[in-house]
Amino acid sequence: MKKTFLKKCIGFAAGAAMLFAFAGCGSKDGSSSQVVTMVSPTALASLDLCWLYAADGLGYFEEEGIELELIECTDGSDAKMLASGQAAFGGFSPSVGLTSIAAGATNVKAIVNTVSCNMFGFAYNKELGIDSFEKIAGKDIGSLSDSFYVIFNPILAAAGVDPSTVKYITYGPAEYEALARGQVPVMGTWLSEYYMCQGMGYDWGYLSGNDVLPQIANSLWVNTDFEAENPEIVKKFARIIQKSMYACYANPEVVADIVLDRYPSIEVTWDGAVGAVKGNVSGMLGIDPKDADAKVASKEIGFFEMPVVEQTIQNLVTGGALSAPLEASKYYSNEYVTTDIDFAKIDADLAAYEFKSKVYKSSH
């Protein structure tokens, strides 16, 4: 199978980017493909983008005649890039998208609910006395990045913990070992990272932000000017993402292998990689496995529940990110998602997949 996905833009400031382009290819029927660009808030070499890489690895972009260019944008300017027309699609959070809209970038809209719950929370070392939000007060919190307090402080506040009583200590990727060794009793994390750590053998507890601050997280966004000119491409793109989200649910092992084969530089064990995909599924479809099963049974993968979207907007107002509520239905839409997805065809594609990553082969 040809890879249609491997155009990459990295290392930019104020939207400038360096392009690393691979040769494009046509769709399966021989027609030329439509090139579209998506800006990602996540490093490209990441299991958190498993829902995109699965779509490519299983051939769904090629089937729809779409060639995707990915732009890596981890500095929070991705919504501005989308609104300015430097990309057709984006994958950012409500806080990034809605604050940009409030600032005037109104030509963006979320069309697929790729993270349907608050995916952030706290992992805790069970031996150090932290087993509730209340006990985090006055403690040190391990963090991947200096800026992550903006994500975790609202969760603490919603749980009744004064954020000013805690201290964030940035460890970068060494945060896992810091928690394991007891250097900090708790670590700010998110579902895919936490599940990955479980797969790697870390036996930690988890306090879910969704329990105290229920809301959606990242979505698939579209530039509405692009949408107006290319509604069929938008429809195809949404369908591709829905298919890929189901693939992640149906067979996390295949999806983990697709990502690791594409990015062998990712340092993770096989069980850790599979755990990361499972964590992503929890974010996509629901932390409770019964919720995920229900969404699959109803084929409502990727749909927005508007009351939850409205609660998310209110959370941003309460937290001070927005000065006033925005109209949920104006910026979040279910018009492109569908219940007409052939799950049996996806199951067959997954069953036919041949594992090839070095991490898989070394562990089996």
Short mmCIF file of C-alpha atoms in Angstrom, two decimals:
data_model
loop_
_atom_site.label_atom_id
_atom_site.label_comp_id
_atom_site.label_asym_id
_atom_site.label_seq_id
_atom_site.Cartn_x
_atom_site.Cartn_y
_atom_site.Cartn_z
CA MET A 1 0.00 0.00 0.00
CA LYS A 2 1.29 3.43 -0.88
CA LYS A 3 1.65 5.95 1.91
CA THR A 4 -0.23 9.11 0.99
CA PHE A 5 0.41 10.95 4.22
CA LEU A 6 4.05 11.73 4.53
CA LYS A 7 4.27 15.40 3.78
CA LYS A 8 5.42 17.27 6.84
CA CYS A 9 5.93 20.84 7.91
CA ILE A 10 7.94 21.50 11.05
CA GLY A 11 9.82 24.15 12.94
CA PHE A 12 7.80 27.28 12.46
CA ALA A 13 7.43 30.65 14.08
CA ALA A 14 4.40 32.84 13.43
CA GLY A 15 3.10 30.31 10.93
CA ALA A 16 6.23 30.00 8.80
CA ALA A 17 7.13 26.41 8.00
CA MET A 18 9.73 24.29 6.35
CA LEU A 19 8.28 21.69 4.01
CA PHE A 20 9.56 18.16 3.71
CA ALA A 21 7.63 16.69 0.82
CA PHE A 22 7.38 13.14 -0.42
CA ALA A 23 6.03 12.19 -3.81
CA GLY A 24 2.26 12.24 -4.01
CA CYS A 25 0.13 9.55 -5.56
CA GLY A 26 -3.32 9.11 -6.99
CA SER A 27 -6.40 7.48 -5.56
CA LYS A 28 -7.15 3.80 -6.01
CA ASP A 29 -9.31 4.44 -9.07
CA GLY A 30 -6.35 6.11 -10.79
CA SER A 31 -7.59 9.68 -10.51
CA SER A 32 -5.39 12.41 -9.10
CA SER A 33 -5.59 13.04 -5.38
CA GLN A 34 -6.67 16.21 -3.61
CA VAL A 35 -3.93 17.63 -1.39
CA VAL A 36 -5.19 19.05 1.90
CA THR A 37 -3.22 20.39 4.84
CA MET A 38 -3.85 19.82 8.53
CA VAL A 39 -2.15 21.53 11.46
CA SER A 40 -1.45 19.32 14.48
CA PRO A 41 -1.00 20.54 18.07
CA THR A 42 0.93 17.36 18.80
CA ALA A 43 4.43 16.33 17.76
CA LEU A 44 4.09 14.24 14.62
CA ALA A 45 6.08 11.34 16.04
CA SER A 46 3.41 10.59 18.61
CA LEU A 47 0.97 7.83 19.46
CA ASP A 48 -1.54 10.59 20.24
CA LEU A 49 -2.04 10.91 16.48
CA CYS A 50 -2.87 7.23 16.11
CA TRP A 51 -6.32 8.10 14.76
CA LEU A 52 -4.69 9.88 11.82
CA TYR A 53 -1.94 7.38 11.11
CA ALA A 54 -4.37 4.45 11.24
CA ALA A 55 -6.41 6.10 8.49
CA ASP A 56 -3.34 6.29 6.30
CA GLY A 57 -1.97 2.87 7.18
CA LEU A 58 -5.29 1.22 6.35
CA GLY A 59 -5.58 3.13 3.09
CA TYR A 60 -8.59 5.32 3.87
CA PHE A 61 -7.07 8.59 2.65
CA GLU A 62 -6.05 6.91 -0.58
CA GLU A 63 -9.53 5.42 -1.03
CA GLU A 64 -11.08 8.86 -0.77
CA GLY A 65 -8.52 10.45 -3.09
CA ILE A 66 -6.99 12.66 -0.41
CA GLU A 67 -3.31 13.32 0.15
CA LEU A 68 -2.63 14.87 3.54
CA GLU A 69 0.12 17.27 4.53
CA LEU A 70 0.66 17.57 8.27
CA ILE A 71 2.01 20.66 9.96
CA GLU A 72 3.46 20.27 13.43
CA CYS A 73 2.48 23.24 15.60
CA THR A 74 3.02 22.85 19.34
CA ASP A 75 3.17 26.52 20.33
CA GLY A 76 -0.59 27.11 20.52
CA SER A 77 -0.88 29.10 17.31
CA ASP A 78 -2.55 26.29 15.36
CA ALA A 79 -6.06 27.82 15.47
CA LYS A 80 -4.69 31.08 14.08
CA MET A 81 -2.95 29.14 11.31
CA LEU A 82 -6.20 27.40 10.43
CA ALA A 83 -8.17 30.66 10.42
CA SER A 84 -5.55 32.35 8.22
CA GLY A 85 -5.91 29.63 5.58
CA GLN A 86 -2.48 28.07 6.06
CA ALA A 87 -4.29 24.77 6.67
CA ALA A 88 -7.68 23.32 5.82
CA PHE A 89 -8.04 21.25 9.00
CA GLY A 90 -6.86 21.42 12.60
CA GLY A 91 -6.95 19.24 15.69
CA PHE A 92 -6.87 21.61 18.65
CA SER A 93 -8.67 21.96 21.97
CA PRO A 94 -11.71 24.10 22.87
CA SER A 95 -9.56 26.51 24.85
CA VAL A 96 -7.32 27.15 21.83
CA GLY A 97 -10.14 27.25 19.29
CA LEU A 98 -12.72 29.24 21.22
CA THR A 99 -10.32 31.83 22.57
CA SER A 100 -9.09 32.40 19.03
CA ILE A 101 -12.69 32.77 17.88
CA ALA A 102 -13.34 35.29 20.66
CA ALA A 103 -10.31 37.21 19.43
CA GLY A 104 -11.78 37.43 15.93
CA ALA A 105 -10.76 34.23 14.12
CA THR A 106 -14.37 33.20 13.53
CA ASN A 107 -13.92 31.24 10.29
CA VAL A 108 -13.27 27.89 11.98
CA LYS A 109 -15.65 25.12 13.02
CA ALA A 110 -15.33 21.75 14.79
CA ILE A 111 -16.81 18.88 12.78
CA VAL A 112 -15.68 15.61 14.46
CA ASN A 113 -15.55 14.98 18.19
CA THR A 114 -12.18 13.22 18.41
CA VAL A 115 -11.83 13.55 22.21
CA SER A 116 -15.26 13.38 23.80
CA CYS A 117 -14.23 13.82 27.45
CA ASN A 118 -11.75 15.68 29.61
CA MET A 119 -8.70 13.56 28.84
CA PHE A 120 -6.49 15.16 31.49
CA GLY A 121 -6.00 14.05 35.07
CA PHE A 122 -3.42 13.07 37.66
CA ALA A 123 -1.47 9.84 38.07
CA TYR A 124 -0.44 9.15 41.65
CA ASN A 125 2.07 6.89 43.35
CA LYS A 126 -0.07 4.60 45.51
CA GLU A 127 2.66 4.35 48.14
CA LEU A 128 2.82 8.09 48.83
CA GLY A 129 -0.61 8.76 50.29
CA ILE A 130 -2.34 10.48 47.37
CA ASP A 131 -5.65 8.87 46.47
CA SER A 132 -8.01 11.84 46.13
CA PHE A 133 -7.99 15.34 44.70
CA GLU A 134 -8.13 16.83 48.19
CA LYS A 135 -4.79 15.26 49.09
CA ILE A 136 -3.02 17.00 46.19
CA ALA A 137 -3.29 20.32 48.03
CA GLY A 138 0.14 21.55 49.12
CA LYS A 139 2.02 18.91 47.12
CA ASP A 140 4.51 18.96 44.26
CA ILE A 141 3.18 17.88 40.87
CA GLY A 142 5.41 16.40 38.18
CA SER A 143 4.86 17.91 34.74
CA LEU A 144 6.01 17.31 31.19
CA SER A 145 6.08 21.02 30.33
CA ASP A 146 6.33 24.39 32.08
CA SER A 147 3.05 25.50 30.52
CA PHE A 148 0.89 22.56 31.60
CA TYR A 149 -0.36 24.30 34.73
CA VAL A 150 -2.95 26.04 32.50
CA ILE A 151 -4.46 22.61 31.83
CA PHE A 152 -4.35 21.19 35.34
CA ASN A 153 -5.16 24.21 37.51
CA PRO A 154 -8.80 24.38 36.33
CA ILE A 155 -9.21 20.70 37.23
CA LEU A 156 -7.81 21.29 40.70
CA ALA A 157 -10.06 24.31 41.18
CA ALA A 158 -13.12 22.33 40.10
CA ALA A 159 -12.16 19.66 42.64
CA GLY A 160 -11.99 22.26 45.41
CA VAL A 161 -8.20 22.46 45.56
CA ASP A 162 -6.58 25.90 45.60
CA PRO A 163 -4.05 25.80 42.71
CA SER A 164 -1.85 28.31 44.52
CA THR A 165 -1.03 25.63 47.12
CA VAL A 166 0.66 23.29 44.63
CA LYS A 167 4.03 23.51 42.90
CA TYR A 168 4.65 22.18 39.40
CA ILE A 169 8.07 20.69 38.74
CA THR A 170 8.98 20.17 35.10
CA TYR A 171 10.78 16.89 34.40
CA GLY A 172 10.09 16.50 30.69
CA PRO A 173 10.06 12.82 29.67
CA ALA A 174 11.74 11.97 33.00
CA GLU A 175 8.43 12.65 34.79
CA TYR A 176 7.62 8.93 34.79
CA GLU A 177 10.71 8.04 36.75
CA ALA A 178 10.21 11.01 39.07
CA LEU A 179 6.81 9.65 40.04
CA ALA A 180 8.00 6.06 40.23
CA ARG A 181 10.90 6.99 42.51
CA GLY A 182 8.76 9.14 44.77
CA GLN A 183 10.42 12.44 43.84
CA VAL A 184 6.87 13.73 43.41
CA PRO A 185 3.69 12.05 44.68
CA VAL A 186 1.54 12.99 41.69
CA MET A 187 1.97 13.71 37.99
CA GLY A 188 -0.19 15.68 35.60
CA THR A 189 -1.06 13.42 32.71
CA TRP A 190 -3.67 12.48 30.12
CA LEU A 191 -5.42 9.25 29.20
CA SER A 192 -3.14 7.98 26.44
CA GLU A 193 -0.01 8.74 28.46
CA TYR A 194 -1.45 7.11 31.58
CA TYR A 195 -2.51 3.96 29.72
CA MET A 196 0.90 3.84 28.04
CA CYS A 197 2.58 3.95 31.45
CA GLN A 198 0.35 1.15 32.67
CA GLY A 199 1.39 -0.91 29.66
CA MET A 200 5.02 -0.21 30.55
CA GLY A 201 4.48 -1.64 34.02
CA TYR A 202 3.89 1.45 36.16
CA ASP A 203 1.23 0.61 38.75
CA TRP A 204 -0.27 4.02 39.45
CA GLY A 205 -3.69 5.27 40.43
CA TYR A 206 -5.54 7.86 38.36
CA LEU A 207 -7.74 10.83 39.24
CA SER A 208 -9.79 11.78 36.18
CA GLY A 209 -10.34 15.43 35.40
CA ASN A 210 -13.59 14.43 33.74
CA ASP A 211 -15.04 13.50 37.14
CA VAL A 212 -14.84 17.09 38.36
CA LEU A 213 -14.65 19.11 35.15
CA PRO A 214 -16.59 17.22 32.45
CA GLN A 215 -16.02 18.61 28.99
CA ILE A 216 -14.84 17.71 25.52
CA ALA A 217 -11.22 18.13 24.47
CA ASN A 218 -9.61 18.17 21.01
CA SER A 219 -11.75 18.03 17.89
CA LEU A 220 -11.27 17.96 14.14
CA TRP A 221 -11.71 21.57 12.99
CA VAL A 222 -12.12 22.97 9.49
CA ASN A 223 -11.50 26.38 7.96
CA THR A 224 -15.01 27.44 6.91
CA ASP A 225 -13.75 29.24 3.80
CA PHE A 226 -12.21 25.95 2.65
CA GLU A 227 -15.44 24.19 3.65
CA ALA A 228 -17.56 26.50 1.50
CA GLU A 229 -15.46 25.72 -1.56
CA ASN A 230 -14.84 22.01 -0.85
CA PRO A 231 -17.83 20.51 1.00
CA GLU A 232 -17.29 17.05 -0.50
CA ILE A 233 -13.66 16.98 0.65
CA VAL A 234 -14.77 17.95 4.15
CA LYS A 235 -17.38 15.19 4.12
CA LYS A 236 -14.80 12.64 2.98
CA PHE A 237 -12.28 13.78 5.58
CA ALA A 238 -14.82 13.47 8.39
CA ARG A 239 -15.76 9.98 7.21
CA ILE A 240 -12.10 8.95 7.12
CA ILE A 241 -11.61 10.06 10.72
CA GLN A 242 -14.73 8.24 11.89
CA LYS A 243 -13.49 5.05 10.22
CA SER A 244 -10.08 5.42 11.80
CA MET A 245 -11.55 6.04 15.26
CA TYR A 246 -13.45 2.78 14.96
CA ALA A 247 -10.27 1.00 13.86
CA CYS A 248 -8.52 2.22 17.04
CA TYR A 249 -11.39 0.82 19.10
CA ALA A 250 -11.62 -2.48 17.23
CA ASN A 251 -7.91 -3.35 17.13
CA PRO A 252 -5.48 -1.21 19.14
CA GLU A 253 -2.64 -3.61 18.34
CA VAL A 254 -2.84 -3.00 14.60
CA VAL A 255 -3.02 0.75 15.10
CA ALA A 256 -0.03 0.71 17.47
CA ASP A 257 1.98 -1.18 14.86
CA ILE A 258 1.04 1.29 12.13
CA VAL A 259 2.33 4.21 14.22
CA LEU A 260 5.52 2.44 15.33
CA ASP A 261 6.29 1.33 11.78
CA ARG A 262 5.94 4.93 10.60
CA TYR A 263 7.93 6.36 13.52
CA PRO A 264 10.47 3.80 14.78
CA SER A 265 12.11 6.62 16.75
CA ILE A 266 9.30 6.52 19.33
CA GLU A 267 10.80 4.95 22.43
CA VAL A 268 8.15 2.73 23.97
CA THR A 269 7.55 -0.93 24.72
CA TRP A 270 4.99 -2.85 22.71
CA ASP A 271 2.58 -3.04 25.65
CA GLY A 272 3.11 0.66 26.26
CA ALA A 273 2.24 1.49 22.65
CA VAL A 274 -0.91 -0.62 22.75
CA GLY A 275 -1.79 1.01 26.06
CA ALA A 276 -1.41 4.46 24.50
CA VAL A 277 -3.85 3.57 21.72
CA LYS A 278 -6.31 2.21 24.28
CA GLY A 279 -5.98 5.45 26.21
CA ASN A 280 -6.74 7.38 23.05
CA VAL A 281 -9.84 5.25 22.56
CA SER A 282 -10.97 6.14 26.07
CA GLY A 283 -10.62 9.78 25.16
CA MET A 284 -12.39 9.36 21.83
CA LEU A 285 -15.34 7.25 22.94
CA GLY A 286 -15.60 7.45 26.73
CA ILE A 287 -13.55 6.64 29.80
CA ASP A 288 -16.05 3.98 30.86
CA PRO A 289 -15.75 1.07 28.39
CA LYS A 290 -19.54 0.75 28.45
CA ASP A 291 -19.81 4.27 27.05
CA ALA A 292 -17.40 3.38 24.25
CA ASP A 293 -19.33 0.20 23.45
CA ALA A 294 -22.58 2.17 23.37
CA LYS A 295 -21.20 4.71 20.91
CA VAL A 296 -19.99 1.95 18.64
CA ALA A 297 -23.32 0.11 18.88
CA SER A 298 -25.19 3.28 17.88
CA LYS A 299 -22.53 4.16 15.29
CA GLU A 300 -22.36 7.65 16.76
CA ILE A 301 -18.57 7.78 16.75
CA GLY A 302 -17.36 11.35 16.46
CA PHE A 303 -20.70 13.02 17.21
CA PHE A 304 -20.89 16.03 19.52
CA GLU A 305 -23.29 16.02 22.44
CA MET A 306 -24.28 19.68 22.49
CA PRO A 307 -25.00 19.86 26.26
CA VAL A 308 -21.40 18.75 26.89
CA VAL A 309 -20.11 21.30 24.38
CA GLU A 310 -22.13 24.00 26.13
CA GLN A 311 -20.70 22.89 29.49
CA THR A 312 -17.20 23.09 28.01
CA ILE A 313 -17.83 26.66 26.89
CA GLN A 314 -19.19 27.54 30.34
CA ASN A 315 -16.09 26.01 31.94
CA LEU A 316 -13.95 28.38 29.87
CA VAL A 317 -16.07 31.33 30.97
CA THR A 318 -15.85 30.28 34.62
CA GLY A 319 -12.11 29.82 34.33
CA GLY A 320 -11.65 33.23 32.75
CA ALA A 321 -10.48 32.07 29.31
CA LEU A 322 -13.65 33.52 27.75
CA SER A 323 -15.34 36.72 28.86
CA ALA A 324 -18.75 35.53 27.67
CA PRO A 325 -20.26 32.29 26.28
CA LEU A 326 -20.11 31.58 22.57
CA GLU A 327 -22.94 29.90 20.68
CA ALA A 328 -22.14 26.17 20.69
CA SER A 329 -24.08 25.31 17.53
CA LYS A 330 -22.25 28.01 15.57
CA TYR A 331 -18.82 26.49 16.11
CA TYR A 332 -19.56 22.80 16.70
CA SER A 333 -21.44 20.80 14.11
CA ASN A 334 -22.58 17.21 13.47
CA GLU A 335 -23.47 17.88 9.83
CA TYR A 336 -20.52 15.90 8.45
CA VAL A 337 -20.46 12.87 10.74
CA THR A 338 -22.52 9.86 9.77
CA THR A 339 -23.83 6.58 11.14
CA ASP A 340 -23.33 5.02 7.71
CA ILE A 341 -19.90 3.52 8.37
CA ASP A 342 -19.16 -0.04 7.22
CA PHE A 343 -17.62 -1.53 10.37
CA ALA A 344 -17.44 -5.00 8.78
CA LYS A 345 -15.19 -3.65 6.03
CA ILE A 346 -12.91 -2.04 8.61
CA ASP A 347 -12.81 -5.28 10.61
CA ALA A 348 -11.73 -7.11 7.44
CA ASP A 349 -9.00 -4.54 6.79
CA LEU A 350 -7.72 -4.97 10.32
CA ALA A 351 -7.77 -8.77 10.05
CA ALA A 352 -5.75 -8.61 6.82
CA TYR A 353 -3.08 -6.33 8.27
CA GLU A 354 0.46 -7.74 8.55
CA PHE A 355 2.48 -6.57 11.54
CA LYS A 356 5.81 -5.09 10.59
CA SER A 357 7.20 -2.70 13.22
CA LYS A 358 10.50 -3.52 14.91
CA VAL A 359 8.93 -3.05 18.33
CA TYR A 360 6.25 -5.64 17.57
CA LYS A 361 8.71 -8.13 16.12
CA SER A 362 11.13 -7.79 19.03
CA SER A 363 8.34 -8.47 21.52
CA HIS A 364 6.78 -11.48 19.80
#
